[in-house]
Amino acid sequence: MSRVSTLRLLGLSLLGCVMAARASAAPVLVHATPSAGQHVPAGNVAIRLSYNSVIDPFRARLLLLGPSGVPQLLAASPSDDEQQGLATTVALTPGHYVLHWRMRAPGGTPAEGNVPFDVDPAATTAPAGGK
């Protein structure tokens, strides 16, 4: 085998290893709405999670822990065509919440994390004139 052929084979092998490692890498959360520590008004709250890689939406789990202490499994759907995010909307009352997420890339290892946030009472507007 010539030296050029050996170098090409080595290069293709290295490229294959890098692509295989990337395909099986666990997804990393890059953006969350609400973000960790954020305060949002009570009512319908939009939840959106974005990851650094393609996720398997059928193996995604979103569990919301709220002030009642009863965990709520949230149904979510892909938020983009690239399948790098999930979105849902849920009606929430005031209190402290923790969104626990568990994701995996197709054929990859699972990753999980928490996003704590607070829901404040909905703001009311005072009548004009002040009296």
Short mmCIF file of N, CA, C and O in Angstrom, two decimals:
data_model
loop_
_atom_site.label_atom_id
_atom_site.label_comp_id
_atom_site.label_asym_id
_atom_site.label_seq_id
_atom_site.Cartn_x
_atom_site.Cartn_y
_atom_site.Cartn_z
N MET A 1 0.85 -1.17 0.00
CA MET A 1 0.00 0.00 0.00
C MET A 1 0.90 1.24 0.00
O MET A 1 1.88 1.30 0.74
N SER A 2 0.59 2.20 -0.83
CA SER A 2 1.42 3.40 -0.92
C SER A 2 1.21 4.29 0.31
O SER A 2 0.24 4.17 1.04
N ARG A 3 2.13 5.20 0.48
CA ARG A 3 2.08 6.12 1.62
C ARG A 3 0.85 7.01 1.54
O ARG A 3 0.20 7.27 2.55
N VAL A 4 0.48 7.48 0.35
CA VAL A 4 -0.69 8.34 0.16
C VAL A 4 -1.96 7.58 0.52
O VAL A 4 -2.84 8.09 1.21
N SER A 5 -2.06 6.34 0.08
CA SER A 5 -3.23 5.52 0.40
C SER A 5 -3.35 5.28 1.91
O SER A 5 -4.45 5.32 2.47
N THR A 6 -2.23 5.06 2.55
CA THR A 6 -2.23 4.85 4.00
C THR A 6 -2.69 6.11 4.72
O THR A 6 -3.50 6.05 5.66
N LEU A 7 -2.22 7.28 4.28
CA LEU A 7 -2.63 8.54 4.90
C LEU A 7 -4.12 8.80 4.67
O LEU A 7 -4.82 9.27 5.58
N ARG A 8 -4.64 8.49 3.49
CA ARG A 8 -6.07 8.68 3.22
C ARG A 8 -6.90 7.77 4.11
O ARG A 8 -7.91 8.18 4.67
N LEU A 9 -6.48 6.52 4.23
CA LEU A 9 -7.19 5.56 5.07
C LEU A 9 -7.19 6.01 6.53
O LEU A 9 -8.21 5.95 7.21
N LEU A 10 -6.05 6.51 7.00
CA LEU A 10 -5.94 7.00 8.36
C LEU A 10 -6.85 8.22 8.57
O LEU A 10 -7.54 8.33 9.58
N GLY A 11 -6.87 9.11 7.59
CA GLY A 11 -7.72 10.30 7.67
C GLY A 11 -9.20 9.94 7.71
O GLY A 11 -9.97 10.50 8.49
N LEU A 12 -9.61 9.01 6.85
CA LEU A 12 -11.02 8.58 6.84
C LEU A 12 -11.39 7.88 8.15
O LEU A 12 -12.50 8.06 8.66
N SER A 13 -10.48 7.11 8.70
CA SER A 13 -10.73 6.44 9.98
C SER A 13 -10.91 7.46 11.09
O SER A 13 -11.82 7.34 11.92
N LEU A 14 -10.07 8.46 11.12
CA LEU A 14 -10.17 9.51 12.13
C LEU A 14 -11.48 10.28 11.99
O LEU A 14 -12.17 10.53 12.98
N LEU A 15 -11.85 10.62 10.77
CA LEU A 15 -13.11 11.31 10.53
C LEU A 15 -14.30 10.46 10.98
O LEU A 15 -15.23 10.96 11.60
N GLY A 16 -14.26 9.17 10.71
CA GLY A 16 -15.33 8.26 11.15
C GLY A 16 -15.43 8.21 12.65
O GLY A 16 -16.53 8.19 13.21
N CYS A 17 -14.30 8.19 13.34
CA CYS A 17 -14.32 8.16 14.81
C CYS A 17 -14.90 9.44 15.38
O CYS A 17 -15.69 9.40 16.32
N VAL A 18 -14.53 10.58 14.81
CA VAL A 18 -15.06 11.86 15.28
C VAL A 18 -16.56 11.92 15.06
O VAL A 18 -17.32 12.33 15.95
N MET A 19 -17.04 11.50 13.90
CA MET A 19 -18.47 11.54 13.61
C MET A 19 -19.23 10.57 14.51
O MET A 19 -20.31 10.88 15.00
N ALA A 20 -18.68 9.40 14.78
CA ALA A 20 -19.35 8.43 15.65
C ALA A 20 -19.41 8.96 17.08
O ALA A 20 -20.43 8.82 17.75
N ALA A 21 -18.36 9.59 17.55
CA ALA A 21 -18.36 10.15 18.90
C ALA A 21 -19.37 11.27 19.01
O ALA A 21 -20.07 11.40 20.00
N ARG A 22 -19.46 12.10 17.98
CA ARG A 22 -20.41 13.21 18.00
C ARG A 22 -21.85 12.70 17.95
O ARG A 22 -22.73 13.24 18.59
N ALA A 23 -22.11 11.65 17.20
CA ALA A 23 -23.46 11.11 17.07
C ALA A 23 -23.93 10.50 18.38
O ALA A 23 -25.11 10.51 18.68
N SER A 24 -23.02 9.95 19.17
CA SER A 24 -23.43 9.31 20.41
C SER A 24 -23.26 10.22 21.62
O SER A 24 -23.51 9.79 22.74
N ALA A 25 -22.83 11.44 21.42
CA ALA A 25 -22.65 12.37 22.53
C ALA A 25 -23.98 12.75 23.14
O ALA A 25 -25.00 12.83 22.45
N ALA A 26 -23.97 12.99 24.43
CA ALA A 26 -25.18 13.40 25.13
C ALA A 26 -25.49 14.86 24.78
O ALA A 26 -24.59 15.69 24.67
N PRO A 27 -26.78 15.18 24.59
CA PRO A 27 -27.14 16.57 24.29
C PRO A 27 -26.90 17.48 25.50
O PRO A 27 -27.03 17.05 26.64
N VAL A 28 -26.54 18.72 25.21
CA VAL A 28 -26.30 19.72 26.24
C VAL A 28 -27.33 20.83 26.09
O VAL A 28 -27.55 21.34 24.99
N LEU A 29 -28.00 21.18 27.19
CA LEU A 29 -28.98 22.26 27.18
C LEU A 29 -28.25 23.58 26.96
O LEU A 29 -27.33 23.92 27.70
N VAL A 30 -28.64 24.33 25.92
CA VAL A 30 -28.00 25.61 25.63
C VAL A 30 -28.91 26.80 25.92
O VAL A 30 -28.44 27.91 26.08
N HIS A 31 -30.23 26.56 26.00
CA HIS A 31 -31.15 27.66 26.30
C HIS A 31 -32.44 27.09 26.88
O HIS A 31 -32.95 26.08 26.38
N ALA A 32 -32.95 27.75 27.90
CA ALA A 32 -34.22 27.35 28.50
C ALA A 32 -35.10 28.58 28.71
O ALA A 32 -34.62 29.64 29.10
N THR A 33 -36.38 28.41 28.43
CA THR A 33 -37.38 29.43 28.72
C THR A 33 -38.49 28.75 29.50
O THR A 33 -39.06 27.79 28.99
N PRO A 34 -38.75 29.17 30.73
CA PRO A 34 -38.04 30.18 31.51
C PRO A 34 -36.62 29.70 31.85
O PRO A 34 -36.37 28.51 31.93
N SER A 35 -35.75 30.67 32.06
CA SER A 35 -34.37 30.32 32.39
C SER A 35 -34.26 30.06 33.89
O SER A 35 -35.16 30.40 34.67
N ALA A 36 -33.17 29.46 34.29
CA ALA A 36 -32.95 29.15 35.70
C ALA A 36 -32.99 30.44 36.53
O ALA A 36 -32.33 31.42 36.20
N GLY A 37 -33.82 30.42 37.57
CA GLY A 37 -33.94 31.58 38.45
C GLY A 37 -34.90 32.65 37.97
O GLY A 37 -35.10 33.64 38.68
N GLN A 38 -35.47 32.50 36.81
CA GLN A 38 -36.36 33.53 36.26
C GLN A 38 -37.70 33.53 36.99
O GLN A 38 -38.17 32.52 37.48
N HIS A 39 -38.31 34.72 37.07
CA HIS A 39 -39.66 34.88 37.61
C HIS A 39 -40.60 35.16 36.44
O HIS A 39 -40.32 36.04 35.63
N VAL A 40 -41.68 34.41 36.35
CA VAL A 40 -42.66 34.59 35.29
C VAL A 40 -44.03 34.78 35.92
O VAL A 40 -44.28 34.31 37.03
N PRO A 41 -44.95 35.47 35.23
CA PRO A 41 -46.29 35.65 35.79
C PRO A 41 -47.12 34.37 35.71
O PRO A 41 -46.93 33.56 34.81
N ALA A 42 -48.04 34.22 36.66
CA ALA A 42 -48.93 33.06 36.68
C ALA A 42 -49.80 33.05 35.43
O ALA A 42 -50.04 34.08 34.81
N GLY A 43 -50.27 31.88 35.09
CA GLY A 43 -51.11 31.71 33.89
C GLY A 43 -50.47 30.69 32.98
O GLY A 43 -49.75 29.79 33.42
N ASN A 44 -50.72 30.80 31.69
CA ASN A 44 -50.12 29.90 30.71
C ASN A 44 -48.66 30.27 30.50
O ASN A 44 -48.36 31.36 30.04
N VAL A 45 -47.78 29.36 30.86
CA VAL A 45 -46.34 29.60 30.77
C VAL A 45 -45.78 28.75 29.64
O VAL A 45 -45.96 27.53 29.61
N ALA A 46 -45.09 29.40 28.71
CA ALA A 46 -44.44 28.70 27.60
C ALA A 46 -43.11 28.15 28.09
O ALA A 46 -42.31 28.88 28.67
N ILE A 47 -42.90 26.86 27.88
CA ILE A 47 -41.64 26.20 28.25
C ILE A 47 -40.97 25.77 26.96
O ILE A 47 -41.59 25.14 26.10
N ARG A 48 -39.70 26.14 26.83
CA ARG A 48 -38.96 25.82 25.61
C ARG A 48 -37.52 25.47 26.00
O ARG A 48 -36.89 26.22 26.74
N LEU A 49 -37.04 24.34 25.51
CA LEU A 49 -35.68 23.90 25.77
C LEU A 49 -34.97 23.69 24.45
O LEU A 49 -35.52 23.08 23.54
N SER A 50 -33.74 24.20 24.34
CA SER A 50 -32.94 24.04 23.12
C SER A 50 -31.62 23.37 23.48
O SER A 50 -31.00 23.69 24.50
N TYR A 51 -31.19 22.46 22.61
CA TYR A 51 -29.98 21.66 22.85
C TYR A 51 -28.96 21.90 21.75
O TYR A 51 -29.29 22.40 20.67
N ASN A 52 -27.72 21.47 22.01
CA ASN A 52 -26.63 21.68 21.05
C ASN A 52 -26.59 20.63 19.96
O ASN A 52 -25.73 20.68 19.09
N SER A 53 -27.49 19.65 20.01
CA SER A 53 -27.48 18.58 19.01
C SER A 53 -28.90 18.08 18.80
O SER A 53 -29.82 18.45 19.53
N VAL A 54 -29.07 17.23 17.82
CA VAL A 54 -30.36 16.61 17.55
C VAL A 54 -30.73 15.74 18.75
O VAL A 54 -29.88 15.04 19.30
N ILE A 55 -31.99 15.80 19.15
CA ILE A 55 -32.47 14.97 20.25
C ILE A 55 -33.51 14.00 19.73
O ILE A 55 -34.05 14.17 18.64
N ASP A 56 -33.77 12.99 20.50
CA ASP A 56 -34.81 12.02 20.17
C ASP A 56 -36.07 12.43 20.94
O ASP A 56 -36.18 12.16 22.13
N PRO A 57 -37.02 13.11 20.29
CA PRO A 57 -38.19 13.62 21.01
C PRO A 57 -39.06 12.52 21.61
O PRO A 57 -39.80 12.76 22.55
N PHE A 58 -38.96 11.30 21.10
CA PHE A 58 -39.77 10.20 21.62
C PHE A 58 -39.19 9.64 22.92
O PHE A 58 -39.87 8.90 23.62
N ARG A 59 -37.96 9.97 23.23
CA ARG A 59 -37.33 9.52 24.47
C ARG A 59 -37.13 10.66 25.44
O ARG A 59 -36.47 10.50 26.47
N ALA A 60 -37.66 11.82 25.13
CA ALA A 60 -37.53 12.99 26.00
C ALA A 60 -38.53 12.90 27.14
O ALA A 60 -39.66 12.44 26.96
N ARG A 61 -38.12 13.33 28.32
CA ARG A 61 -39.00 13.37 29.47
C ARG A 61 -38.87 14.73 30.15
O ARG A 61 -37.77 15.16 30.49
N LEU A 62 -40.02 15.39 30.34
CA LEU A 62 -40.07 16.64 31.07
C LEU A 62 -40.97 16.42 32.28
O LEU A 62 -42.15 16.10 32.13
N LEU A 63 -40.43 16.60 33.45
CA LEU A 63 -41.18 16.41 34.69
C LEU A 63 -41.15 17.72 35.45
O LEU A 63 -40.08 18.26 35.73
N LEU A 64 -42.33 18.25 35.77
CA LEU A 64 -42.44 19.52 36.46
C LEU A 64 -42.81 19.27 37.92
O LEU A 64 -43.83 18.63 38.21
N LEU A 65 -41.97 19.75 38.82
CA LEU A 65 -42.23 19.66 40.25
C LEU A 65 -42.62 21.04 40.74
O LEU A 65 -41.86 21.99 40.58
N GLY A 66 -43.81 21.16 41.32
CA GLY A 66 -44.32 22.46 41.74
C GLY A 66 -44.60 22.53 43.22
O GLY A 66 -44.27 21.61 43.98
N PRO A 67 -45.25 23.62 43.64
CA PRO A 67 -45.51 23.83 45.07
C PRO A 67 -46.43 22.78 45.68
O PRO A 67 -46.40 22.56 46.88
N SER A 68 -47.24 22.10 44.89
CA SER A 68 -48.15 21.08 45.43
C SER A 68 -47.38 19.82 45.83
O SER A 68 -47.89 19.00 46.59
N GLY A 69 -46.18 19.63 45.30
CA GLY A 69 -45.40 18.45 45.59
C GLY A 69 -45.72 17.27 44.70
O GLY A 69 -45.09 16.23 44.79
N VAL A 70 -46.72 17.42 43.83
CA VAL A 70 -47.11 16.34 42.93
C VAL A 70 -46.39 16.54 41.59
O VAL A 70 -46.58 17.56 40.93
N PRO A 71 -45.55 15.60 41.17
CA PRO A 71 -44.85 15.75 39.89
C PRO A 71 -45.84 15.66 38.72
O PRO A 71 -46.80 14.90 38.76
N GLN A 72 -45.59 16.48 37.72
CA GLN A 72 -46.45 16.52 36.54
C GLN A 72 -45.61 16.21 35.30
O GLN A 72 -44.66 16.94 35.00
N LEU A 73 -45.95 15.14 34.59
CA LEU A 73 -45.27 14.79 33.35
C LEU A 73 -45.82 15.68 32.25
O LEU A 73 -47.04 15.73 32.04
N LEU A 74 -44.95 16.40 31.56
CA LEU A 74 -45.39 17.33 30.52
C LEU A 74 -45.23 16.71 29.14
O LEU A 74 -44.20 16.11 28.84
N ALA A 75 -46.25 16.87 28.33
CA ALA A 75 -46.17 16.46 26.92
C ALA A 75 -45.57 17.63 26.15
O ALA A 75 -46.00 18.76 26.29
N ALA A 76 -44.55 17.35 25.36
CA ALA A 76 -43.89 18.39 24.58
C ALA A 76 -43.64 17.87 23.18
O ALA A 76 -43.57 16.67 22.95
N SER A 77 -43.53 18.80 22.25
CA SER A 77 -43.27 18.42 20.86
C SER A 77 -42.03 19.17 20.37
O SER A 77 -41.64 20.19 20.94
N PRO A 78 -41.41 18.67 19.29
CA PRO A 78 -40.23 19.36 18.75
C PRO A 78 -40.57 20.82 18.42
O PRO A 78 -41.64 21.12 17.90
N SER A 79 -39.64 21.70 18.75
CA SER A 79 -39.88 23.12 18.53
C SER A 79 -39.27 23.64 17.24
O SER A 79 -39.44 24.80 16.90
N ASP A 80 -38.54 22.79 16.52
CA ASP A 80 -37.92 23.22 15.26
C ASP A 80 -37.75 22.03 14.33
O ASP A 80 -37.86 20.88 14.74
N ASP A 81 -37.51 22.32 13.08
CA ASP A 81 -37.34 21.25 12.08
C ASP A 81 -36.07 20.43 12.30
O ASP A 81 -36.00 19.29 11.87
N GLU A 82 -35.08 21.01 12.95
CA GLU A 82 -33.82 20.31 13.18
C GLU A 82 -33.90 19.36 14.36
O GLU A 82 -32.95 18.66 14.66
N GLN A 83 -35.00 19.35 15.07
CA GLN A 83 -35.22 18.53 16.27
C GLN A 83 -34.11 18.73 17.29
O GLN A 83 -33.54 17.79 17.82
N GLN A 84 -33.83 20.00 17.58
CA GLN A 84 -32.85 20.34 18.61
C GLN A 84 -33.53 21.00 19.80
O GLN A 84 -32.86 21.58 20.65
N GLY A 85 -34.85 20.94 19.86
CA GLY A 85 -35.55 21.56 20.97
C GLY A 85 -36.94 21.01 21.17
O GLY A 85 -37.49 20.33 20.29
N LEU A 86 -37.50 21.30 22.35
CA LEU A 86 -38.86 20.90 22.69
C LEU A 86 -39.60 22.11 23.22
O LEU A 86 -39.00 23.00 23.82
N ALA A 87 -40.92 22.11 23.04
CA ALA A 87 -41.73 23.22 23.54
C ALA A 87 -43.07 22.70 24.00
O ALA A 87 -43.61 21.72 23.48
N THR A 88 -43.62 23.39 25.00
CA THR A 88 -44.95 23.11 25.50
C THR A 88 -45.44 24.34 26.25
O THR A 88 -44.68 25.26 26.52
N THR A 89 -46.71 24.35 26.60
CA THR A 89 -47.30 25.40 27.41
C THR A 89 -48.09 24.74 28.52
O THR A 89 -48.78 23.75 28.29
N VAL A 90 -47.97 25.29 29.73
CA VAL A 90 -48.65 24.71 30.88
C VAL A 90 -49.20 25.84 31.76
O VAL A 90 -48.56 26.88 31.91
N ALA A 91 -50.41 25.64 32.30
CA ALA A 91 -51.02 26.62 33.20
C ALA A 91 -50.41 26.44 34.59
O ALA A 91 -50.46 25.34 35.15
N LEU A 92 -49.83 27.51 35.14
CA LEU A 92 -49.16 27.43 36.43
C LEU A 92 -49.69 28.49 37.41
O LEU A 92 -50.00 29.61 37.01
N THR A 93 -49.76 28.10 38.66
CA THR A 93 -50.14 29.00 39.74
C THR A 93 -48.87 29.49 40.42
O THR A 93 -47.80 28.92 40.23
N PRO A 94 -48.96 30.54 41.24
CA PRO A 94 -47.76 31.06 41.90
C PRO A 94 -47.05 30.01 42.76
O PRO A 94 -47.69 29.16 43.38
N GLY A 95 -45.73 30.09 42.77
CA GLY A 95 -44.92 29.19 43.58
C GLY A 95 -43.58 28.91 42.93
O GLY A 95 -43.25 29.46 41.88
N HIS A 96 -42.82 28.04 43.57
CA HIS A 96 -41.51 27.65 43.07
C HIS A 96 -41.63 26.34 42.29
O HIS A 96 -42.28 25.40 42.76
N TYR A 97 -41.01 26.29 41.13
CA TYR A 97 -41.08 25.11 40.26
C TYR A 97 -39.67 24.67 39.88
O TYR A 97 -38.75 25.48 39.79
N VAL A 98 -39.54 23.37 39.62
CA VAL A 98 -38.29 22.82 39.08
C VAL A 98 -38.68 21.93 37.90
O VAL A 98 -39.45 20.98 38.05
N LEU A 99 -38.17 22.28 36.73
CA LEU A 99 -38.38 21.48 35.54
C LEU A 99 -37.20 20.51 35.43
O LEU A 99 -36.05 20.94 35.30
N HIS A 100 -37.49 19.23 35.53
CA HIS A 100 -36.45 18.21 35.37
C HIS A 100 -36.57 17.66 33.95
O HIS A 100 -37.64 17.22 33.55
N TRP A 101 -35.47 17.70 33.20
CA TRP A 101 -35.48 17.19 31.83
C TRP A 101 -34.50 16.03 31.71
O TRP A 101 -33.50 15.97 32.40
N ARG A 102 -34.86 15.12 30.82
CA ARG A 102 -33.99 13.98 30.49
C ARG A 102 -34.08 13.79 28.98
O ARG A 102 -35.17 13.59 28.44
N MET A 103 -32.95 13.87 28.30
CA MET A 103 -32.88 13.78 26.84
C MET A 103 -31.80 12.80 26.44
O MET A 103 -30.93 12.47 27.20
N ARG A 104 -31.88 12.42 25.17
CA ARG A 104 -30.78 11.68 24.56
C ARG A 104 -30.78 11.99 23.08
O ARG A 104 -31.80 12.28 22.48
N ALA A 105 -29.60 11.91 22.50
CA ALA A 105 -29.46 12.01 21.06
C ALA A 105 -29.85 10.66 20.48
O ALA A 105 -29.76 9.65 21.18
N PRO A 106 -30.30 10.61 19.23
CA PRO A 106 -30.61 9.30 18.65
C PRO A 106 -29.40 8.38 18.75
O PRO A 106 -28.33 8.68 18.26
N GLY A 107 -29.55 7.26 19.44
CA GLY A 107 -28.46 6.32 19.61
C GLY A 107 -27.41 6.76 20.60
O GLY A 107 -26.38 6.11 20.74
N GLY A 108 -27.64 7.87 21.29
CA GLY A 108 -26.63 8.40 22.19
C GLY A 108 -26.91 8.13 23.66
O GLY A 108 -27.87 7.47 24.02
N THR A 109 -26.03 8.66 24.48
CA THR A 109 -26.18 8.50 25.91
C THR A 109 -27.13 9.55 26.46
O THR A 109 -27.21 10.65 25.93
N PRO A 110 -27.85 9.23 27.53
CA PRO A 110 -28.80 10.19 28.08
C PRO A 110 -28.10 11.31 28.84
O PRO A 110 -26.99 11.15 29.33
N ALA A 111 -28.79 12.43 28.93
CA ALA A 111 -28.35 13.57 29.73
C ALA A 111 -29.57 14.09 30.46
O ALA A 111 -30.70 13.92 30.00
N GLU A 112 -29.36 14.70 31.61
CA GLU A 112 -30.48 15.25 32.36
C GLU A 112 -30.03 16.47 33.14
O GLU A 112 -28.85 16.70 33.33
N GLY A 113 -31.02 17.24 33.58
CA GLY A 113 -30.73 18.43 34.35
C GLY A 113 -32.00 19.04 34.90
O GLY A 113 -33.11 18.54 34.66
N ASN A 114 -31.83 20.13 35.64
CA ASN A 114 -32.95 20.83 36.26
C ASN A 114 -32.92 22.30 35.91
O ASN A 114 -31.84 22.89 35.80
N VAL A 115 -34.10 22.89 35.78
CA VAL A 115 -34.24 24.32 35.57
C VAL A 115 -35.23 24.83 36.62
O VAL A 115 -36.44 24.67 36.47
N PRO A 116 -34.72 25.44 37.71
CA PRO A 116 -35.62 25.99 38.72
C PRO A 116 -36.10 27.40 38.31
O PRO A 116 -35.33 28.18 37.77
N PHE A 117 -37.36 27.69 38.55
CA PHE A 117 -37.89 29.02 38.26
C PHE A 117 -39.07 29.28 39.19
O PHE A 117 -39.57 28.38 39.85
N ASP A 118 -39.50 30.54 39.25
CA ASP A 118 -40.60 30.93 40.12
C ASP A 118 -41.74 31.53 39.30
O ASP A 118 -41.49 32.25 38.32
N VAL A 119 -42.95 31.25 39.74
CA VAL A 119 -44.14 31.83 39.13
C VAL A 119 -44.72 32.81 40.14
O VAL A 119 -45.02 32.42 41.28
N ASP A 120 -44.83 34.06 39.74
CA ASP A 120 -45.35 35.12 40.60
C ASP A 120 -46.83 35.35 40.31
O ASP A 120 -47.29 35.03 39.21
N PRO A 121 -47.56 35.91 41.28
CA PRO A 121 -48.96 36.22 41.01
C PRO A 121 -49.06 37.15 39.79
O PRO A 121 -48.18 37.99 39.56
N ALA A 122 -50.10 36.98 39.02
CA ALA A 122 -50.29 37.83 37.83
C ALA A 122 -50.43 39.28 38.27
O ALA A 122 -51.11 39.57 39.25
N ALA A 123 -49.79 40.16 37.55
CA ALA A 123 -49.84 41.59 37.88
C ALA A 123 -51.23 42.14 37.54
O ALA A 123 -51.83 41.78 36.53
N THR A 124 -51.72 42.96 38.42
CA THR A 124 -53.00 43.64 38.15
C THR A 124 -52.72 45.10 37.89
O THR A 124 -51.79 45.68 38.47
N THR A 125 -53.49 45.69 37.04
CA THR A 125 -53.29 47.10 36.72
C THR A 125 -54.21 47.94 37.59
O THR A 125 -55.38 47.62 37.79
N ALA A 126 -53.66 49.02 38.14
CA ALA A 126 -54.44 49.92 38.97
C ALA A 126 -55.29 50.82 38.08
O ALA A 126 -54.88 51.17 36.97
N PRO A 127 -56.49 51.15 38.53
CA PRO A 127 -57.32 52.05 37.71
C PRO A 127 -56.67 53.41 37.55
O PRO A 127 -55.96 53.87 38.44
N ALA A 128 -56.90 54.04 36.41
CA ALA A 128 -56.35 55.37 36.14
C ALA A 128 -56.94 56.36 37.12
O ALA A 128 -58.11 56.30 37.47
N GLY A 129 -56.17 57.30 37.59
CA GLY A 129 -56.64 58.32 38.51
C GLY A 129 -56.25 58.02 39.94
O GLY A 129 -56.23 58.92 40.77
N GLY A 130 -56.00 56.79 40.28
CA GLY A 130 -55.49 56.45 41.60
C GLY A 130 -56.53 56.45 42.71
O GLY A 130 -56.23 56.16 43.84
N LYS A 131 -57.79 56.86 42.51
CA LYS A 131 -58.77 56.87 43.60
C LYS A 131 -59.88 55.95 43.35
O LYS A 131 -60.49 55.64 42.51
#
